[in-house]
Amino acid sequence: MSELRWRSRRGMLELDIVLGRFLDRHEARLSEDQAKAYLGLLEYPDAELWDIITGKGEPEAVEKPLLELIRMN
Amino acid sequence: MEKRKFDVAIIGAGGAGMRAALQLSTAGYKVAVLSKVFPTRSHTVAAQGGITAALGNVTEDNWLWHMYDTVKGSDYLGDQDAIEYMCRMGPQVVYEMEHFGLPFSRLENGKIYQRPFGGQSRNFGGDQATRTCAAADRTGHAMLHTLYQRNIQAKTHFFVEFLAIDLVRDAEGRVLGVVALDMEKGEPLLIEARATLLATGGAGRIFQASTNAFINTGDGLGMASRAGIPLEDMEFWQFHPTGVMGAGVLISEGVRGEGGYLVNGAGERFMERYAPHARDLAGRDVVARAIAIEIHEGRGCGPHKDHVLLKLDHIGRDEILDKLPGIREIALKFAHVDPLEAPIPVVPTAHYMMGGIPTHYRGQVVVPARTGPEEAVPGLYAIGECACVSVHGANRLGGNSLLDLLVFGQAAAEHIVEFLKENPTSPPIPKEGPDLALARLARWDRREGTERVADVYRDMQGIMQSHCGVFRRAEVLEEGIAKLEEARQRLDRAAIDDHSKVFNTARVEALELENLMEVAFATIRSAAARTESRGAHARDDYPERDDRNWLKHTLAHGDGTIDYKPVRLKPLTVPSFPPKTRTY
C-alpha cells in the first residue's frame, strides 16, 4: 500500500495535500479494485489531475464513487 | 550491489535536469536520469507565471535591460558574468523550446505571448517592460512535458522512483557517480558515470509554511554538503506574501492585481503605511515583511493573531467567478472559506531558495581550495534551484527561474561534453567509494530508537519558521540554532517502525529529513552571520544594506564553519552595473 502513498507525491502542493488527506481517511478501507482505480487516476499529469479533482475535467475510466471521495478532501 | 555504467548521471528530472539530458543524449552520450517521482511530476509543473526573455514581442526590448533588472533585483549580490550569460541566451533558449514543441500562447500576430511582471523595466529602470513568455498559466507543466517527450525520442535512460543517496568520490575528490535507492525493490544501485549533474530542485520543506511540494527536500544539497562542498548564500529565501494559512498553497499576486487587499486584526488596510503608492502591489519582499511585522507586533488576526486576511469579496461575485475561479477553488479547499463572502487567512510562505551548490556560469561545481575560492570539482555539476550560479543573488525576479533552468541546463551540458572529450575514461571507483551511501542506508535498519522521524520533521519546520522566517534578529536566530542542534541530536536517536523493502516510505522520509537538516543548518547559520539586510534577508537589528562589509557570497560548510567569497561584479562583455540603492 505504500506504493499508493508514494505515487501520491506530486509536483503540485495542492495535490500532495488533497491526496494525502484522502489516503489518511480511506486508505485502510480501499478494496483492491478501488486501489487499482486510484493508481490509474494517479497516471494523469498533475495539471489534468487537479482539473479532474476540482471538477473541470472528467477522467475516462474511474468509478464515480472513488472520485467523489477524493473530491471531498 | 548492482552496478550500471553511463557517461553522465543526472539526479533530478525537472526542467533543468531534462534540458541537460536532452542535449547530452542528442549528442550521442549515454545518459541516466534518476528521479524520485515520475519525471513529469517534478515541481517544475507548479511554475505558472512563465519564462522571462527579451524577445520584444509586445514592447521594444533588449537583453541588456533584462540584465540590469536582474542585477538590481538581486540587490547586487548576483554574479554579473552569469547574469549577462543568462539574459543574453534568453531568446535563444525560448525559441529552442518553441521548436521542441512547447505550446506557447500567441499574440494576434502569431508571435509568442508575453506578459508584464514585477521588476521588469525598459531602458534601465524606465517604463514597465512586457517580457515574460507564457503558455497560459501552465508554462512549467508545458515545458516539462515537452522536454520529457523529446528525451524519450533521444533515448535518455530514466530511472524512475530512485532516490539518490550519496555521491561516490575517489581520494583526489573526483566525482565518479552516485549510489541510489531503488524504491520499488528497496535495494541500492551504483551508477558509475564520468560526469554527475545535480538538478534536485529546492528545499522549501525546511519551513512549516512553504509553497513547495513534499518532494522538495534538498537531496542534492544534502549530498553536496556531506561530500564536503559548502552551500552558498543559503540565508536568501524568497517568501511569497500570500500563502494560505496552515496549508502553504499559493494565492497568486493576480488577486491583489484585481483589487484584493490585506487587512490586519484591527481591520486596517496596513499596506498603506508600508508602501503608500504601490500599497498591496509592492514587491514580494516588501509585502511579506510588512505582514511579518504586523503579526510580530501583535496586530495579526484570529485567536492566535498569527495571520492576516486577504479581502476580495468587495471585488464582486461576478468578477471573482469570472476572473479568479481557481483562487476561489483554493480558498474553499485549503482555507475552508468562500472568498465571495469572507476573507482568506494568509501568511508569508517560503517559496524559492536563491542559494545552493556553488557553480560557475557553465554549471561546474566550484569550491574554495588552495588555488582560490572557486576551484572546480572534477566531474560534478549543478543546475537549477539546487545550484547557486548565482543569477538571483539576494532576490529572484518572477519568470527568471524557468529561464535559469533552460540556460544553465544547456550550458552545463555543453561543458560536460568538453569534459567527457578530455576524460575519455574514468578513474576506477575505489572499494570504499560507496561506503558513505551504504552507511546512510544501513543506519535506518536500526530498530532501537527513542524518537520518531515525523516528530523531528515537524519540529525542525517549526523552528525554522519562527526563528529564521521573514522576521530575523540575532537573539531569535541564535536561539533557533540551539534548538535545531537539539533536533539534530534527536534525529540521531530516531528509528523507524517499518523495515520492509518495497516502497518503504518511512525510510525515504527519514533520508529526506537528513538532507533537510543539512539545508536548515546552512540557512540559519548563514542568516545569523550576515549582519545586514539585503533582498530577501531582512534583519530587524541591521535594517540597512552594507556593501562595504557584505557585498560577498556566504559559503556554509557542513561542519558549521562559514567562509565568504567575492561577488563577480565584472560581466563577460559589457560594463558592470555598480551597486545602487534599490527602489521601485
mmCIF file of C-alpha atoms in Angstrom, chain B residues 156-492:
data_model
loop_
_atom_site.group_PDB
_atom_site.id
_atom_site.type_symbol
_atom_site.label_atom_id
_atom_site.label_comp_id
_atom_site.label_asym_id
_atom_site.label_seq_id
_atom_site.Cartn_x
_atom_site.Cartn_y
_atom_site.Cartn_z
ATOM 1 C CA THR B 156 17.608 9.112 -22.383
ATOM 2 C CA HIS B 157 17.519 6.334 -19.784
ATOM 3 C CA PHE B 158 15.176 7.189 -16.904
ATOM 4 C CA PHE B 159 15.462 5.543 -13.503
ATOM 5 C CA VAL B 160 12.056 6.382 -12.057
ATOM 6 C CA GLU B 161 11.391 6.175 -8.300
ATOM 7 C CA PHE B 162 15.079 6.109 -7.435
ATOM 8 C CA LEU B 163 16.287 8.224 -4.512
ATOM 9 C CA ALA B 164 19.913 9.362 -4.801
ATOM 10 C CA ILE B 165 21.718 8.678 -1.524
ATOM 11 C CA ASP B 166 25.275 10.000 -1.851
ATOM 12 C CA LEU B 167 27.998 10.892 -4.336
ATOM 13 C CA VAL B 168 30.825 8.463 -4.979
ATOM 14 C CA ARG B 169 34.274 10.105 -4.920
ATOM 15 C CA ASP B 170 37.896 8.990 -5.020
ATOM 16 C CA ALA B 171 40.792 10.103 -2.821
ATOM 17 C CA GLU B 172 41.523 13.054 -5.155
ATOM 18 C CA GLY B 173 37.976 14.317 -4.748
ATOM 19 C CA ARG B 174 36.837 13.453 -8.252
ATOM 20 C CA VAL B 175 33.163 12.544 -8.503
ATOM 21 C CA LEU B 176 32.714 9.130 -10.134
ATOM 22 C CA GLY B 177 28.994 8.550 -9.813
ATOM 23 C CA VAL B 178 26.243 8.098 -7.289
ATOM 24 C CA VAL B 179 24.566 5.449 -5.151
ATOM 25 C CA ALA B 180 20.773 5.467 -5.348
ATOM 26 C CA LEU B 181 17.974 3.549 -3.659
ATOM 27 C CA ASP B 182 15.594 1.687 -5.959
ATOM 28 C CA MET B 183 12.402 2.364 -4.058
ATOM 29 C CA GLU B 184 10.361 -0.411 -5.612
ATOM 30 C CA LYS B 185 12.935 -3.100 -4.760
ATOM 31 C CA GLY B 186 14.404 -1.445 -1.678
ATOM 32 C CA GLU B 187 17.917 -2.162 -2.991
ATOM 33 C CA PRO B 188 20.861 0.163 -3.635
ATOM 34 C CA LEU B 189 22.185 0.736 -7.153
ATOM 35 C CA LEU B 190 25.628 2.090 -8.030
ATOM 36 C CA ILE B 191 25.652 4.321 -11.084
ATOM 37 C CA GLU B 192 29.137 4.795 -12.398
ATOM 38 C CA ALA B 193 29.444 7.956 -14.516
ATOM 39 C CA ARG B 194 32.209 10.112 -15.943
ATOM 40 C CA ALA B 195 30.190 13.212 -15.021
ATOM 41 C CA THR B 196 27.437 13.693 -12.430
ATOM 42 C CA LEU B 197 24.917 16.535 -12.592
ATOM 43 C CA LEU B 198 22.802 17.559 -9.594
ATOM 44 C CA ALA B 199 19.413 19.022 -10.570
ATOM 45 C CA THR B 200 17.369 18.190 -7.488
ATOM 46 C CA GLY B 201 15.462 21.462 -7.114
ATOM 47 C CA GLY B 202 14.570 23.362 -3.957
ATOM 48 C CA ALA B 203 14.282 22.521 -0.282
ATOM 49 C CA GLY B 204 11.322 24.612 0.864
ATOM 50 C CA ARG B 205 10.157 21.835 3.174
ATOM 51 C CA ILE B 206 12.596 23.107 5.841
ATOM 52 C CA PHE B 207 9.843 25.636 6.670
ATOM 53 C CA GLN B 208 6.437 24.979 8.220
ATOM 54 C CA ALA B 209 4.798 27.320 5.716
ATOM 55 C CA SER B 210 6.032 26.536 2.218
ATOM 56 C CA THR B 211 4.554 26.602 -1.265
ATOM 57 C CA ASN B 212 6.891 23.744 -2.227
ATOM 58 C CA ALA B 213 5.632 20.239 -2.974
ATOM 59 C CA PHE B 214 6.539 17.480 -0.476
ATOM 60 C CA ILE B 215 9.312 16.210 -2.770
ATOM 61 C CA ASN B 216 11.351 19.427 -2.345
ATOM 62 C CA THR B 217 13.702 18.133 0.301
ATOM 63 C CA GLY B 218 17.073 19.410 -0.918
ATOM 64 C CA ASP B 219 18.518 15.972 -1.663
ATOM 65 C CA GLY B 220 21.297 17.356 -3.888
ATOM 66 C CA LEU B 221 22.270 19.927 -1.273
ATOM 67 C CA GLY B 222 22.487 17.265 1.412
ATOM 68 C CA MET B 223 24.660 15.109 -0.839
ATOM 69 C CA ALA B 224 26.948 18.040 -1.683
ATOM 70 C CA SER B 225 27.250 19.089 1.948
ATOM 71 C CA ARG B 226 28.124 15.578 3.092
ATOM 72 C CA ALA B 227 30.762 15.431 0.340
ATOM 73 C CA GLY B 228 32.458 18.488 1.878
ATOM 74 C CA ILE B 229 31.079 21.045 -0.591
ATOM 75 C CA PRO B 230 29.886 24.262 1.089
ATOM 76 C CA LEU B 231 26.434 25.718 0.326
ATOM 77 C CA GLU B 232 26.309 29.286 -0.994
ATOM 78 C CA ASP B 233 24.031 32.161 0.114
ATOM 79 C CA MET B 234 21.593 29.928 1.965
ATOM 80 C CA GLU B 235 20.251 32.837 4.046
ATOM 81 C CA PHE B 236 18.364 34.067 0.985
ATOM 82 C CA TRP B 237 14.885 32.541 0.687
ATOM 83 C CA GLN B 238 12.069 34.231 -1.148
ATOM 84 C CA PHE B 239 8.857 34.327 0.857
ATOM 85 C CA HIS B 240 5.644 34.712 -1.069
ATOM 86 C CA PRO B 241 3.461 37.131 0.899
ATOM 87 C CA THR B 242 0.210 35.227 0.480
ATOM 88 C CA GLY B 243 0.242 31.507 1.184
ATOM 89 C CA VAL B 244 -2.926 30.010 2.687
ATOM 90 C CA MET B 245 -2.526 29.808 6.471
ATOM 91 C CA GLY B 246 -1.805 26.223 7.549
ATOM 92 C CA ALA B 247 -1.554 24.766 4.017
ATOM 93 C CA GLY B 248 1.031 26.887 2.202
ATOM 94 C CA VAL B 249 -0.848 26.805 -1.098
ATOM 95 C CA LEU B 250 -0.170 29.959 -3.048
ATOM 96 C CA ILE B 251 -2.683 32.739 -3.649
ATOM 97 C CA SER B 252 -1.142 34.480 -6.663
ATOM 98 C CA GLU B 253 -0.452 38.192 -6.973
ATOM 99 C CA GLY B 254 -3.293 38.209 -9.510
ATOM 100 C CA VAL B 255 -5.779 38.588 -6.638
ATOM 101 C CA ARG B 256 -4.188 41.823 -5.496
ATOM 102 C CA GLY B 257 -3.887 42.845 -9.154
ATOM 103 C CA GLU B 258 -7.674 42.530 -9.403
ATOM 104 C CA GLY B 259 -8.181 44.766 -6.363
ATOM 105 C CA GLY B 260 -7.871 42.392 -3.399
ATOM 106 C CA TYR B 261 -6.130 43.860 -0.335
ATOM 107 C CA LEU B 262 -4.696 42.826 3.031
ATOM 108 C CA VAL B 263 -6.118 43.760 6.442
ATOM 109 C CA ASN B 264 -4.757 43.240 9.970
ATOM 110 C CA GLY B 265 -6.503 42.264 13.218
ATOM 111 C CA ALA B 266 -7.870 45.806 13.630
ATOM 112 C CA GLY B 267 -9.366 45.697 10.138
ATOM 113 C CA GLU B 268 -6.781 48.212 8.952
ATOM 114 C CA ARG B 269 -5.532 48.193 5.371
ATOM 115 C CA PHE B 270 -1.952 48.241 6.644
ATOM 116 C CA MET B 271 -0.030 48.210 3.334
ATOM 117 C CA GLU B 272 -0.899 51.913 3.035
ATOM 118 C CA ARG B 273 1.574 52.527 5.861
ATOM 119 C CA TYR B 274 4.410 50.475 4.342
ATOM 120 C CA ALA B 275 4.108 51.373 0.646
ATOM 121 C CA PRO B 276 1.903 54.454 0.199
ATOM 122 C CA HIS B 277 1.983 54.281 -3.606
ATOM 123 C CA ALA B 278 2.184 50.623 -4.613
ATOM 124 C CA ARG B 279 0.293 49.508 -1.454
ATOM 125 C CA ASP B 280 -0.743 45.844 -1.842
ATOM 126 C CA LEU B 281 1.090 45.590 -5.165
ATOM 127 C CA ALA B 282 4.552 46.414 -3.775
ATOM 128 C CA GLY B 283 7.354 43.864 -4.303
ATOM 129 C CA ARG B 284 7.066 40.414 -2.730
ATOM 130 C CA ASP B 285 9.773 41.054 -0.136
ATOM 131 C CA VAL B 286 8.146 44.354 0.920
ATOM 132 C CA VAL B 287 4.655 42.873 1.369
ATOM 133 C CA ALA B 288 5.952 39.717 3.097
ATOM 134 C CA ARG B 289 7.952 41.772 5.557
ATOM 135 C CA ALA B 290 5.002 44.101 6.283
ATOM 136 C CA ILE B 291 2.815 41.102 7.128
ATOM 137 C CA ALA B 292 5.558 39.634 9.353
ATOM 138 C CA ILE B 293 5.862 42.923 11.258
ATOM 139 C CA GLU B 294 2.085 43.212 11.739
ATOM 140 C CA ILE B 295 1.977 39.687 13.175
ATOM 141 C CA HIS B 296 5.137 40.158 15.262
ATOM 142 C CA GLU B 297 3.801 43.384 16.794
ATOM 143 C CA GLY B 298 0.528 41.757 17.837
ATOM 144 C CA ARG B 299 -1.714 43.069 15.062
ATOM 145 C CA GLY B 300 -2.408 39.686 13.472
ATOM 146 C CA CYS B 301 -5.862 38.132 13.034
ATOM 147 C CA GLY B 302 -7.584 35.158 14.674
ATOM 148 C CA PRO B 303 -7.393 33.827 18.236
ATOM 149 C CA HIS B 304 -3.612 33.404 17.981
ATOM 150 C CA LYS B 305 -3.065 36.638 16.000
ATOM 151 C CA ASP B 306 -0.879 34.587 13.694
ATOM 152 C CA HIS B 307 -2.041 35.617 10.222
ATOM 153 C CA VAL B 308 -3.577 38.478 8.246
ATOM 154 C CA LEU B 309 -6.596 38.468 5.948
ATOM 155 C CA LEU B 310 -6.767 38.849 2.190
ATOM 156 C CA LYS B 311 -10.074 40.505 1.390
ATOM 157 C CA LEU B 312 -11.656 40.225 -2.052
ATOM 158 C CA ASP B 313 -15.422 39.991 -1.525
ATOM 159 C CA HIS B 314 -15.701 43.724 -2.423
ATOM 160 C CA ILE B 315 -14.490 42.881 -5.956
ATOM 161 C CA GLY B 316 -17.930 41.438 -6.578
ATOM 162 C CA ARG B 317 -19.368 37.998 -7.122
ATOM 163 C CA ASP B 318 -19.376 38.067 -10.928
ATOM 164 C CA GLU B 319 -15.832 39.401 -11.205
ATOM 165 C CA ILE B 320 -14.485 36.735 -8.839
ATOM 166 C CA LEU B 321 -16.303 33.917 -10.609
ATOM 167 C CA ASP B 322 -15.157 35.235 -13.956
ATOM 168 C CA LYS B 323 -11.526 36.215 -13.312
ATOM 169 C CA LEU B 324 -10.445 34.294 -10.204
ATOM 170 C CA PRO B 325 -12.210 30.916 -10.268
ATOM 171 C CA GLY B 326 -9.010 29.000 -9.457
ATOM 172 C CA ILE B 327 -8.368 31.158 -6.421
ATOM 173 C CA ARG B 328 -11.879 30.564 -5.110
ATOM 174 C CA GLU B 329 -11.359 26.826 -5.510
ATOM 175 C CA ILE B 330 -8.120 27.011 -3.495
ATOM 176 C CA ALA B 331 -9.706 29.123 -0.749
ATOM 177 C CA LEU B 332 -12.614 26.683 -0.439
ATOM 178 C CA LYS B 333 -10.394 23.598 -0.336
ATOM 179 C CA PHE B 334 -7.482 24.813 1.769
ATOM 180 C CA ALA B 335 -8.770 27.725 3.868
ATOM 181 C CA HIS B 336 -12.373 26.459 4.093
ATOM 182 C CA VAL B 337 -13.726 29.920 3.331
ATOM 183 C CA ASP B 338 -15.669 31.166 0.339
ATOM 184 C CA PRO B 339 -13.950 34.367 -0.784
ATOM 185 C CA LEU B 340 -17.285 35.572 -2.191
ATOM 186 C CA GLU B 341 -18.298 36.098 1.424
ATOM 187 C CA ALA B 342 -15.245 36.026 3.693
ATOM 188 C CA PRO B 343 -11.554 36.999 3.532
ATOM 189 C CA ILE B 344 -8.777 34.384 3.152
ATOM 190 C CA PRO B 345 -6.302 33.886 6.055
ATOM 191 C CA VAL B 346 -2.737 34.186 4.697
ATOM 192 C CA VAL B 347 0.872 34.223 5.948
ATOM 193 C CA PRO B 348 4.252 34.816 4.262
ATOM 194 C CA THR B 349 5.248 31.436 2.871
ATOM 195 C CA ALA B 350 8.679 30.128 1.784
ATOM 196 C CA HIS B 351 8.677 29.915 -1.986
ATOM 197 C CA TYR B 352 12.130 29.853 -3.591
ATOM 198 C CA MET B 353 15.709 29.197 -2.489
ATOM 199 C CA MET B 354 18.154 31.664 -4.036
ATOM 200 C CA GLY B 355 21.193 29.904 -2.566
ATOM 201 C CA GLY B 356 22.530 26.444 -3.309
ATOM 202 C CA ILE B 357 25.508 24.447 -4.527
ATOM 203 C CA PRO B 358 28.173 26.904 -5.778
ATOM 204 C CA THR B 359 28.860 26.749 -9.524
ATOM 205 C CA HIS B 360 30.331 28.953 -12.240
ATOM 206 C CA TYR B 361 28.196 30.056 -15.173
ATOM 207 C CA ARG B 362 28.901 26.869 -17.123
ATOM 208 C CA GLY B 363 27.478 24.707 -14.378
ATOM 209 C CA GLN B 364 30.600 23.164 -12.876
ATOM 210 C CA VAL B 365 30.638 22.981 -9.069
ATOM 211 C CA VAL B 366 33.353 25.223 -7.589
ATOM 212 C CA VAL B 367 34.732 25.201 -4.045
ATOM 213 C CA PRO B 368 37.372 27.120 -2.088
ATOM 214 C CA ALA B 369 40.796 25.493 -2.405
ATOM 215 C CA ARG B 370 44.444 26.421 -2.188
ATOM 216 C CA THR B 371 44.265 27.975 -5.652
ATOM 217 C CA GLY B 372 41.429 30.359 -4.747
ATOM 218 C CA PRO B 373 37.757 30.472 -3.793
ATOM 219 C CA GLU B 374 36.483 28.797 -6.972
ATOM 220 C CA GLU B 375 38.320 25.609 -7.856
ATOM 221 C CA ALA B 376 36.293 23.155 -9.956
ATOM 222 C CA VAL B 377 35.295 19.771 -8.527
ATOM 223 C CA PRO B 378 36.164 17.385 -11.398
ATOM 224 C CA GLY B 379 33.132 15.500 -12.646
ATOM 225 C CA LEU B 380 30.499 17.390 -10.666
ATOM 226 C CA TYR B 381 27.904 19.841 -11.966
ATOM 227 C CA ALA B 382 24.783 21.505 -10.525
ATOM 228 C CA ILE B 383 21.950 23.464 -12.149
ATOM 229 C CA GLY B 384 18.516 24.890 -11.416
ATOM 230 C CA GLU B 385 17.165 25.732 -7.973
ATOM 231 C CA CYS B 386 19.643 23.429 -6.183
ATOM 232 C CA ALA B 387 22.553 25.416 -7.660
ATOM 233 C CA CYS B 388 23.801 28.904 -6.837
ATOM 234 C CA VAL B 389 25.350 30.169 -10.051
ATOM 235 C CA SER B 390 24.419 32.966 -8.870
ATOM 236 C CA VAL B 391 21.864 34.754 -11.040
ATOM 237 C CA HIS B 392 19.214 35.517 -8.406
ATOM 238 C CA GLY B 393 21.568 36.887 -5.752
ATOM 239 C CA ALA B 394 19.555 38.045 -2.749
ATOM 240 C CA ASN B 395 16.191 38.110 -4.519
ATOM 241 C CA ARG B 396 14.765 36.372 -7.602
ATOM 242 C CA LEU B 397 12.566 38.097 -10.166
ATOM 243 C CA GLY B 398 9.428 36.301 -11.363
ATOM 244 C CA GLY B 399 9.953 34.393 -14.612
ATOM 245 C CA ASN B 400 13.714 34.116 -14.133
ATOM 246 C CA SER B 401 13.682 30.626 -12.626
ATOM 247 C CA LEU B 402 12.353 28.794 -15.693
ATOM 248 C CA LEU B 403 14.918 30.751 -17.714
ATOM 249 C CA ASP B 404 17.654 29.701 -15.282
ATOM 250 C CA LEU B 405 16.688 26.023 -15.777
ATOM 251 C CA LEU B 406 16.974 26.139 -19.553
ATOM 252 C CA VAL B 407 20.043 28.363 -19.902
ATOM 253 C CA PHE B 408 22.177 26.572 -17.360
ATOM 254 C CA GLY B 409 20.800 23.157 -18.295
ATOM 255 C CA GLN B 410 22.183 23.789 -21.749
ATOM 256 C CA ALA B 411 25.403 25.475 -20.565
ATOM 257 C CA ALA B 412 26.247 22.643 -18.174
ATOM 258 C CA ALA B 413 25.584 20.062 -20.904
ATOM 259 C CA GLU B 414 27.998 21.871 -23.228
ATOM 260 C CA HIS B 415 30.687 21.949 -20.549
ATOM 261 C CA ILE B 416 30.106 18.272 -19.788
ATOM 262 C CA VAL B 417 30.646 17.433 -23.478
ATOM 263 C CA GLU B 418 34.063 19.154 -23.313
ATOM 264 C CA PHE B 419 34.851 17.408 -20.048
ATOM 265 C CA LEU B 420 33.946 13.983 -21.493
ATOM 266 C CA LYS B 421 36.157 14.585 -24.518
ATOM 267 C CA GLU B 422 39.082 15.443 -22.239
ATOM 268 C CA ASN B 423 38.328 12.464 -19.990
ATOM 269 C CA PRO B 424 37.551 9.513 -22.286
ATOM 270 C CA THR B 425 37.862 7.048 -19.433
ATOM 271 C CA SER B 426 37.001 7.454 -15.778
ATOM 272 C CA PRO B 427 39.295 6.535 -12.916
ATOM 273 C CA PRO B 428 38.346 3.291 -11.133
ATOM 274 C CA ILE B 429 35.915 3.537 -8.243
ATOM 275 C CA PRO B 430 37.810 2.758 -5.043
ATOM 276 C CA LYS B 431 36.461 -0.123 -2.986
ATOM 277 C CA GLU B 432 35.349 2.243 -0.219
ATOM 278 C CA GLY B 433 33.710 4.674 -2.686
ATOM 279 C CA PRO B 434 30.095 3.684 -1.958
ATOM 280 C CA ASP B 435 30.670 3.385 1.823
ATOM 281 C CA LEU B 436 29.217 6.768 2.792
ATOM 282 C CA ALA B 437 25.985 5.983 0.946
ATOM 283 C CA LEU B 438 25.685 2.416 2.221
ATOM 284 C CA ALA B 439 26.268 3.529 5.819
ATOM 285 C CA ARG B 440 23.489 6.084 5.438
ATOM 286 C CA LEU B 441 21.117 3.384 4.250
ATOM 287 C CA ALA B 442 22.179 0.898 6.930
ATOM 288 C CA ARG B 443 21.642 3.479 9.666
ATOM 289 C CA TRP B 444 17.856 3.267 9.152
ATOM 290 C CA ASP B 445 17.878 -0.529 9.580
ATOM 291 C CA ARG B 446 18.390 0.099 13.295
ATOM 292 C CA ARG B 447 15.364 -0.936 15.306
ATOM 293 C CA GLU B 448 16.038 0.766 18.636
ATOM 294 C CA GLY B 449 15.249 4.440 18.894
ATOM 295 C CA THR B 450 13.606 6.854 21.286
ATOM 296 C CA GLU B 451 12.471 9.442 18.749
ATOM 297 C CA ARG B 452 10.086 9.432 15.826
ATOM 298 C CA VAL B 453 11.128 10.870 12.449
ATOM 299 C CA ALA B 454 7.771 12.606 11.921
ATOM 300 C CA ASP B 455 8.091 14.490 15.241
ATOM 301 C CA VAL B 456 11.606 15.715 14.478
ATOM 302 C CA TYR B 457 10.491 16.685 10.947
ATOM 303 C CA ARG B 458 7.631 18.786 12.286
ATOM 304 C CA ASP B 459 9.756 20.398 14.999
ATOM 305 C CA MET B 460 12.520 21.329 12.549
ATOM 306 C CA GLN B 461 9.934 23.065 10.361
ATOM 307 C CA GLY B 462 8.534 24.923 13.355
ATOM 308 C CA ILE B 463 11.991 26.058 14.499
ATOM 309 C CA MET B 464 12.896 27.350 11.022
ATOM 310 C CA GLN B 465 9.556 29.118 10.667
ATOM 311 C CA SER B 466 9.698 31.000 13.956
ATOM 312 C CA HIS B 467 13.457 31.572 14.174
ATOM 313 C CA CYS B 468 14.561 32.016 10.577
ATOM 314 C CA GLY B 469 11.467 33.157 8.687
ATOM 315 C CA VAL B 470 10.813 36.666 7.415
ATOM 316 C CA PHE B 471 11.487 38.308 10.773
ATOM 317 C CA ARG B 472 15.140 37.875 11.810
ATOM 318 C CA ARG B 473 17.089 39.170 14.840
ATOM 319 C CA ALA B 474 20.366 37.987 16.436
ATOM 320 C CA GLU B 475 18.843 36.534 19.615
ATOM 321 C CA VAL B 476 15.982 34.876 17.708
ATOM 322 C CA LEU B 477 18.429 33.255 15.263
ATOM 323 C CA GLU B 478 20.873 32.131 17.972
ATOM 324 C CA GLU B 479 18.078 30.528 19.956
ATOM 325 C CA GLY B 480 16.977 28.810 16.741
ATOM 326 C CA ILE B 481 20.453 27.371 16.172
ATOM 327 C CA ALA B 482 20.460 25.882 19.685
ATOM 328 C CA LYS B 483 17.001 24.357 19.187
ATOM 329 C CA LEU B 484 17.958 22.991 15.774
ATOM 330 C CA GLU B 485 21.065 21.383 17.292
ATOM 331 C CA GLU B 486 18.768 19.637 19.750
ATOM 332 C CA ALA B 487 16.525 18.476 16.898
ATOM 333 C CA ARG B 488 19.539 17.072 15.055
ATOM 334 C CA GLN B 489 20.566 15.090 18.154
ATOM 335 C CA ARG B 490 17.039 13.732 18.378
ATOM 336 C CA LEU B 491 17.265 12.651 14.744
ATOM 337 C CA ASP B 492 20.394 10.667 15.668
#
